Amino acid sequence: MSSTFRISLIATAVLISTSAMSALPQGYPADYQNVVDAATKEGKLVVYSTTDTKSADPLIKGFEATYPGIKVEYNDMNSTELYNRFISEQASGSSSGDVVWSSSMDTALKLAADYAQEYTSPEQSQLPKWSVWNNKAYGTTYEPVVFIYNKRLIPANEVPDSHAALAKLVASQTDKFKSKVTTYDVEKSGVGFMLSVQDSKADPNYFKTLAEVAKGGLAVQSSTGTMMERVSSGENLIGYNILGSYSEARAKTDPSLGISYPKDYTLVLSRVSFISQQAQNSNAAKLWLDYVLSEKGQSILANQADIPSIRNDIEGDNDINGMTQMLGQALKPIPVDESLLEYLQPKKRLEYIKLWREAAAK
């Protein structure tokens, strides 16, 4: 081999290496390229998620464009189905999700406590401290929980702006609101149960407030989509404990759907994600988690999927800074920590559901 040809080959190799390395996000460790190479060899990623496919699609496309050698198999299911399916597959040793991404923060953390592998994301320094648990479970979004209402049927001067105002409105017009107020069924929806527990922690009068809201009779559902559809059509008039991200996305094209952010306190949900210990595509899972948490991934969530970012450096106002400017001290982020597990103890869970059903007359 001639020395000229040898030099040419070396130069080409250096160019290829430099090109591959330059594709890495700024500030990532140099050996991260090893993760990229291993993930490309895996060629696949299996995600179990409660985020509907339509909302996740821009994120999936962005990830696959960034890592064209990896195909995402995305499984969209409700929180209870995800929890039961993942546990069953882990017990049987069958193939399962490489990554879990769930809006039911408590059940997601319980899964993480038993099945997550430890991984320190290079993006961790950009996240609030309350959103990371033991380098295993990561909060990925910053989503206020809101009231929705039918703008055609609820006068502007009656729109409630606090939980007490909602209770007062319904209790004062029980005939009008008979079976017209909708919320999650806490027994069938994991996220609904979790949000109700968080309400009880934020409001010492929660069960009294719930009883007032339920005076006309509650119409409980297991999905946000169903509740939004019923409020939009007028079958229900008001919904509460609704994810603001989905509500804002729908309201852009639905003139009947109104949104109210409670000013007494506004719970903030963060979808929890972790990598399975048994992940068959663990390197691809690391790339996905880092991409979701990255400025690029969070920008897609905030500006294309209408899901508020957990970062504060995203263009636009759909991030922590934007939400803080709008709601200030009313914001009550739900921390990703062991406190989420308290009411998952079977006895405590059953006792809580009993209290809820008594107050809600269910």
XYZ file of C-alpha atoms in Angstrom:
362
model
C 0.000 0.000 0.000
C 1.436 3.386 -0.943
C 2.070 5.940 1.761
C -0.212 8.396 -0.042
C -3.098 5.899 -0.071
C -2.474 5.019 3.589
C -2.589 8.703 4.557
C -5.808 9.111 2.578
C -7.443 6.214 4.430
C -6.366 7.602 7.800
C -7.695 11.041 6.883
C -11.013 9.548 5.799
C -11.285 7.582 9.044
C -10.570 10.716 11.060
C -13.229 12.635 9.138
C -15.813 9.913 9.720
C -14.919 9.738 13.409
C -15.041 13.514 13.775
C -18.400 13.632 11.987
C -19.863 10.956 14.280
C -18.560 12.672 17.386
C -19.829 16.077 16.306
C -23.313 14.615 16.131
C -23.251 14.076 19.899
C -25.085 16.693 21.981
C -22.856 19.360 23.465
C -21.495 18.466 26.877
C -22.000 14.710 26.531
C -19.043 12.484 27.501
C -16.803 11.359 24.636
C -17.498 7.695 25.329
C -21.210 8.300 24.707
C -20.409 7.361 21.113
C -20.040 3.783 22.374
C -23.669 3.902 23.518
C -24.741 5.228 20.114
C -22.837 2.485 18.296
C -24.222 -0.267 20.542
C -27.763 1.105 20.205
C -27.441 1.149 16.419
C -26.456 -2.516 16.526
C -29.566 -3.225 18.621
C -31.585 -1.430 15.968
C -34.810 -1.334 17.957
C -36.469 0.208 20.997
C -39.697 -0.873 22.735
C -41.529 1.869 24.639
C -44.497 1.261 26.961
C -46.318 4.543 27.472
C -49.518 6.223 28.573
C -48.820 9.182 26.282
C -51.124 8.756 23.302
C -49.440 7.938 20.020
C -50.643 11.125 18.318
C -48.918 13.285 20.943
C -45.779 11.156 20.975
C -45.452 10.926 17.184
C -43.339 14.117 16.718
C -40.951 12.876 19.421
C -40.679 9.432 17.834
C -39.979 10.932 14.410
C -37.368 13.270 15.871
C -35.616 10.404 17.642
C -35.612 8.172 14.574
C -34.262 11.027 12.459
C -31.464 11.607 14.965
C -30.682 7.880 15.197
C -31.794 6.467 11.817
C -30.542 2.980 12.636
C -33.041 2.550 15.482
C -36.749 1.816 15.011
C -39.154 2.697 17.815
C -41.924 0.222 18.663
C -44.355 2.412 20.585
C -47.088 0.847 22.739
C -49.784 3.267 23.915
C -52.026 2.015 26.761
C -53.782 3.305 29.859
C -51.871 3.433 33.129
C -53.509 0.396 34.749
C -52.991 -1.750 31.656
C -49.346 -0.687 31.417
C -48.686 -1.494 35.068
C -50.320 -4.918 34.963
C -48.769 -5.882 31.634
C -45.254 -4.882 32.637
C -45.406 -6.739 35.957
C -46.803 -9.858 34.289
C -44.065 -9.884 31.661
C -41.333 -9.371 34.242
C -42.671 -12.264 36.304
C -42.858 -14.612 33.324
C -39.539 -13.525 31.835
C -41.149 -12.738 28.497
C -40.135 -9.837 26.279
C -41.321 -6.458 27.522
C -40.781 -2.726 27.245
C -37.246 -1.381 27.293
C -38.559 1.956 28.559
C -41.636 2.801 30.638
C -43.128 6.306 30.321
C -46.212 6.825 32.449
C -48.429 9.678 33.620
C -49.407 7.586 36.658
C -46.481 8.802 38.722
C -47.050 6.572 41.741
C -47.404 3.258 39.904
C -44.507 4.207 37.612
C -42.287 4.825 40.641
C -43.377 1.528 42.165
C -42.328 -0.240 38.956
C -39.061 1.707 38.939
C -38.325 0.719 42.536
C -38.557 -2.955 41.584
C -37.465 -3.083 37.952
C -35.505 0.028 36.875
C -31.796 0.014 36.094
C -29.693 2.841 37.433
C -28.649 5.338 34.782
C -27.278 8.844 35.182
C -28.485 10.860 32.220
C -26.134 13.538 30.848
C -29.223 15.799 30.895
C -29.763 15.444 34.646
C -28.166 18.779 35.527
C -30.848 20.568 33.491
C -33.713 19.072 35.513
C -35.293 20.110 38.835
C -33.895 18.081 41.732
C -37.399 16.908 42.698
C -37.829 15.223 39.302
C -35.078 12.591 39.605
C -35.254 9.584 41.923
C -32.121 7.535 42.691
C -30.809 7.948 39.121
C -33.522 5.490 38.110
C -36.805 7.335 37.592
C -37.030 10.652 35.770
C -39.837 13.180 35.572
C -40.025 14.305 31.948
C -42.829 16.903 31.733
C -44.391 19.764 33.702
C -48.156 19.518 33.262
C -50.645 21.588 35.272
C -53.900 19.828 36.146
C -56.929 21.897 35.152
C -60.692 22.295 35.008
C -62.381 22.100 31.619
C -65.862 23.377 30.798
C -68.299 23.770 27.930
C -68.001 27.382 26.759
C -71.448 27.320 25.151
C -73.221 26.180 28.309
C -71.236 27.697 31.194
C -71.373 31.528 31.321
C -67.995 33.236 31.636
C -68.947 34.706 35.029
C -69.621 31.185 36.406
C -66.337 29.570 35.371
C -64.688 28.351 38.617
C -61.128 29.482 39.320
C -60.528 27.414 42.462
C -61.571 24.067 43.902
C -63.817 25.833 46.428
C -65.430 27.833 43.616
C -66.102 24.627 41.697
C -67.761 23.078 44.741
C -69.851 26.202 45.371
C -70.991 26.380 41.752
C -72.143 22.765 41.597
C -73.745 22.738 45.049
C -75.710 25.902 44.227
C -77.150 24.451 40.985
C -77.529 20.747 41.613
C -80.282 20.345 39.034
C -78.189 21.933 36.299
C -75.136 19.846 37.159
C -76.881 16.546 37.840
C -74.526 13.901 36.399
C -72.844 16.693 34.444
C -69.516 16.876 36.290
C -66.848 14.436 35.152
C -63.540 13.283 36.587
C -61.413 10.150 36.731
C -62.672 6.912 38.219
C -60.068 6.510 40.954
C -60.490 2.738 40.980
C -59.953 2.227 37.248
C -57.475 4.984 36.459
C -54.013 4.980 38.018
C -53.427 8.637 37.233
C -56.887 9.499 38.568
C -56.159 7.796 41.889
C -52.779 9.496 42.164
C -54.196 12.966 41.449
C -56.962 12.478 44.002
C -54.426 11.510 46.670
C -52.368 14.586 45.821
C -55.518 16.726 46.110
C -56.093 15.362 49.604
C -52.520 16.297 50.552
C -52.812 19.814 49.114
C -56.267 20.580 50.549
C -57.188 19.633 54.140
C -60.862 20.097 53.189
C -60.588 17.874 50.123
C -63.240 15.299 50.984
C -65.698 18.005 52.020
C -65.030 19.793 48.737
C -65.453 16.528 46.838
C -68.816 15.919 48.504
C -70.000 19.365 47.380
C -68.764 18.797 43.812
C -70.535 15.435 43.777
C -73.916 16.772 44.964
C -75.261 16.623 41.441
C -73.698 13.251 40.816
C -70.317 12.559 39.228
C -69.791 10.962 35.831
C -66.492 9.108 36.240
C -64.287 7.974 33.359
C -60.964 6.220 32.885
C -59.490 8.458 30.180
C -58.882 12.160 29.541
C -60.044 11.821 25.946
C -63.485 10.581 26.947
C -63.930 13.406 29.456
C -62.929 16.071 26.939
C -65.294 14.626 24.348
C -68.220 14.612 26.766
C -67.615 18.166 27.938
C -67.201 19.400 24.375
C -70.469 17.796 23.289
C -72.385 19.104 26.309
C -73.109 15.654 27.682
C -71.092 16.890 30.661
C -70.588 20.539 31.565
C -67.406 20.551 33.643
C -64.448 18.229 34.145
C -61.789 18.465 36.825
C -58.364 16.914 37.413
C -57.829 16.962 33.661
C -54.341 17.035 32.149
C -53.793 20.561 30.898
C -51.520 19.422 28.061
C -54.259 17.399 26.359
C -56.837 20.092 27.091
C -54.737 22.879 25.566
C -54.032 20.783 22.475
C -57.729 20.067 21.931
C -58.879 23.606 22.692
C -56.826 24.875 19.735
C -59.306 23.252 17.352
C -62.382 22.901 19.581
C -64.218 26.203 20.207
C -66.538 24.541 22.730
C -63.796 23.567 25.155
C -62.765 26.074 27.824
C -59.899 25.691 30.306
C -59.544 27.111 33.816
C -56.362 26.916 35.894
C -57.285 26.800 39.606
C -55.669 29.660 41.505
C -55.846 28.133 44.994
C -53.477 25.370 43.969
C -52.605 23.738 40.670
C -51.147 20.252 40.830
C -48.342 19.671 38.333
C -47.891 16.166 36.981
C -44.621 14.917 35.495
C -44.667 11.785 33.345
C -42.200 9.347 34.866
C -39.791 7.343 32.736
C -37.263 4.629 33.499
C -35.170 1.984 31.749
C -35.946 -1.623 32.572
C -33.278 -3.796 34.208
C -34.246 -6.468 31.694
C -34.227 -4.174 28.663
C -33.235 -6.121 25.565
C -32.240 -2.848 23.921
C -30.706 -1.049 26.881
C -28.405 1.203 24.849
C -31.262 2.360 22.633
C -33.260 2.944 25.830
C -30.523 5.248 27.144
C -30.538 7.218 23.895
C -34.331 7.563 24.080
C -34.384 8.736 27.705
C -31.628 11.266 27.034
C -33.387 12.469 23.885
C -36.683 12.956 25.732
C -34.889 14.994 28.409
C -32.710 16.946 25.982
C -33.351 20.493 24.828
C -34.264 19.135 21.394
C -36.676 16.500 22.709
C -38.244 18.839 25.239
C -38.704 21.482 22.550
C -40.611 18.936 20.459
C -42.814 18.059 23.425
C -43.484 21.706 24.266
C -43.940 23.149 20.800
C -45.227 20.246 18.712
C -46.977 17.928 21.174
C -48.294 20.726 23.449
C -46.836 18.994 26.519
C -45.080 21.498 28.822
C -41.336 21.043 29.263
C -39.700 20.216 32.575
C -36.747 22.384 31.522
C -36.553 26.160 31.729
C -34.537 26.808 28.566
C -37.066 25.930 25.879
C -38.094 28.459 23.253
C -41.607 29.744 23.883
C -43.558 29.759 27.138
C -44.569 26.095 27.371
C -41.979 25.211 30.004
C -41.389 25.669 33.737
C -40.635 29.372 33.336
C -43.734 29.991 31.245
C -45.978 28.118 33.664
C -44.464 29.957 36.630
C -45.088 33.322 34.999
C -48.730 32.338 34.477
C -49.522 30.604 37.793
C -46.756 31.522 40.234
C -47.107 30.133 43.760
C -50.267 28.216 42.882
C -48.127 25.568 41.147
C -47.663 22.410 43.217
C -45.312 20.018 41.401
C -45.727 16.409 42.478
C -42.212 15.204 43.413
C -40.780 11.987 42.020
C -39.977 10.406 45.366
C -41.041 7.755 47.887
C -44.027 9.813 49.056
C -45.778 8.608 45.902
C -45.733 5.039 47.191
C -47.575 5.660 50.467
C -51.101 5.062 49.171
C -50.162 2.089 47.004
C -50.046 -0.128 50.074
C -53.116 -2.366 49.545
C -54.795 -1.572 52.875
C -54.231 2.162 52.594
C -55.344 2.200 48.969
C -58.597 0.399 49.754
C -59.277 2.696 52.712
C -58.702 5.739 50.525
C -60.977 4.481 47.743
C -63.676 3.832 50.350
C -63.379 7.420 51.643
C -63.478 8.751 48.082
C -66.564 6.762 47.186
C -68.380 7.868 50.340
C -67.655 11.512 49.594
C -68.455 11.120 45.913
C -71.613 9.091 46.618
C -70.309 6.303 44.371
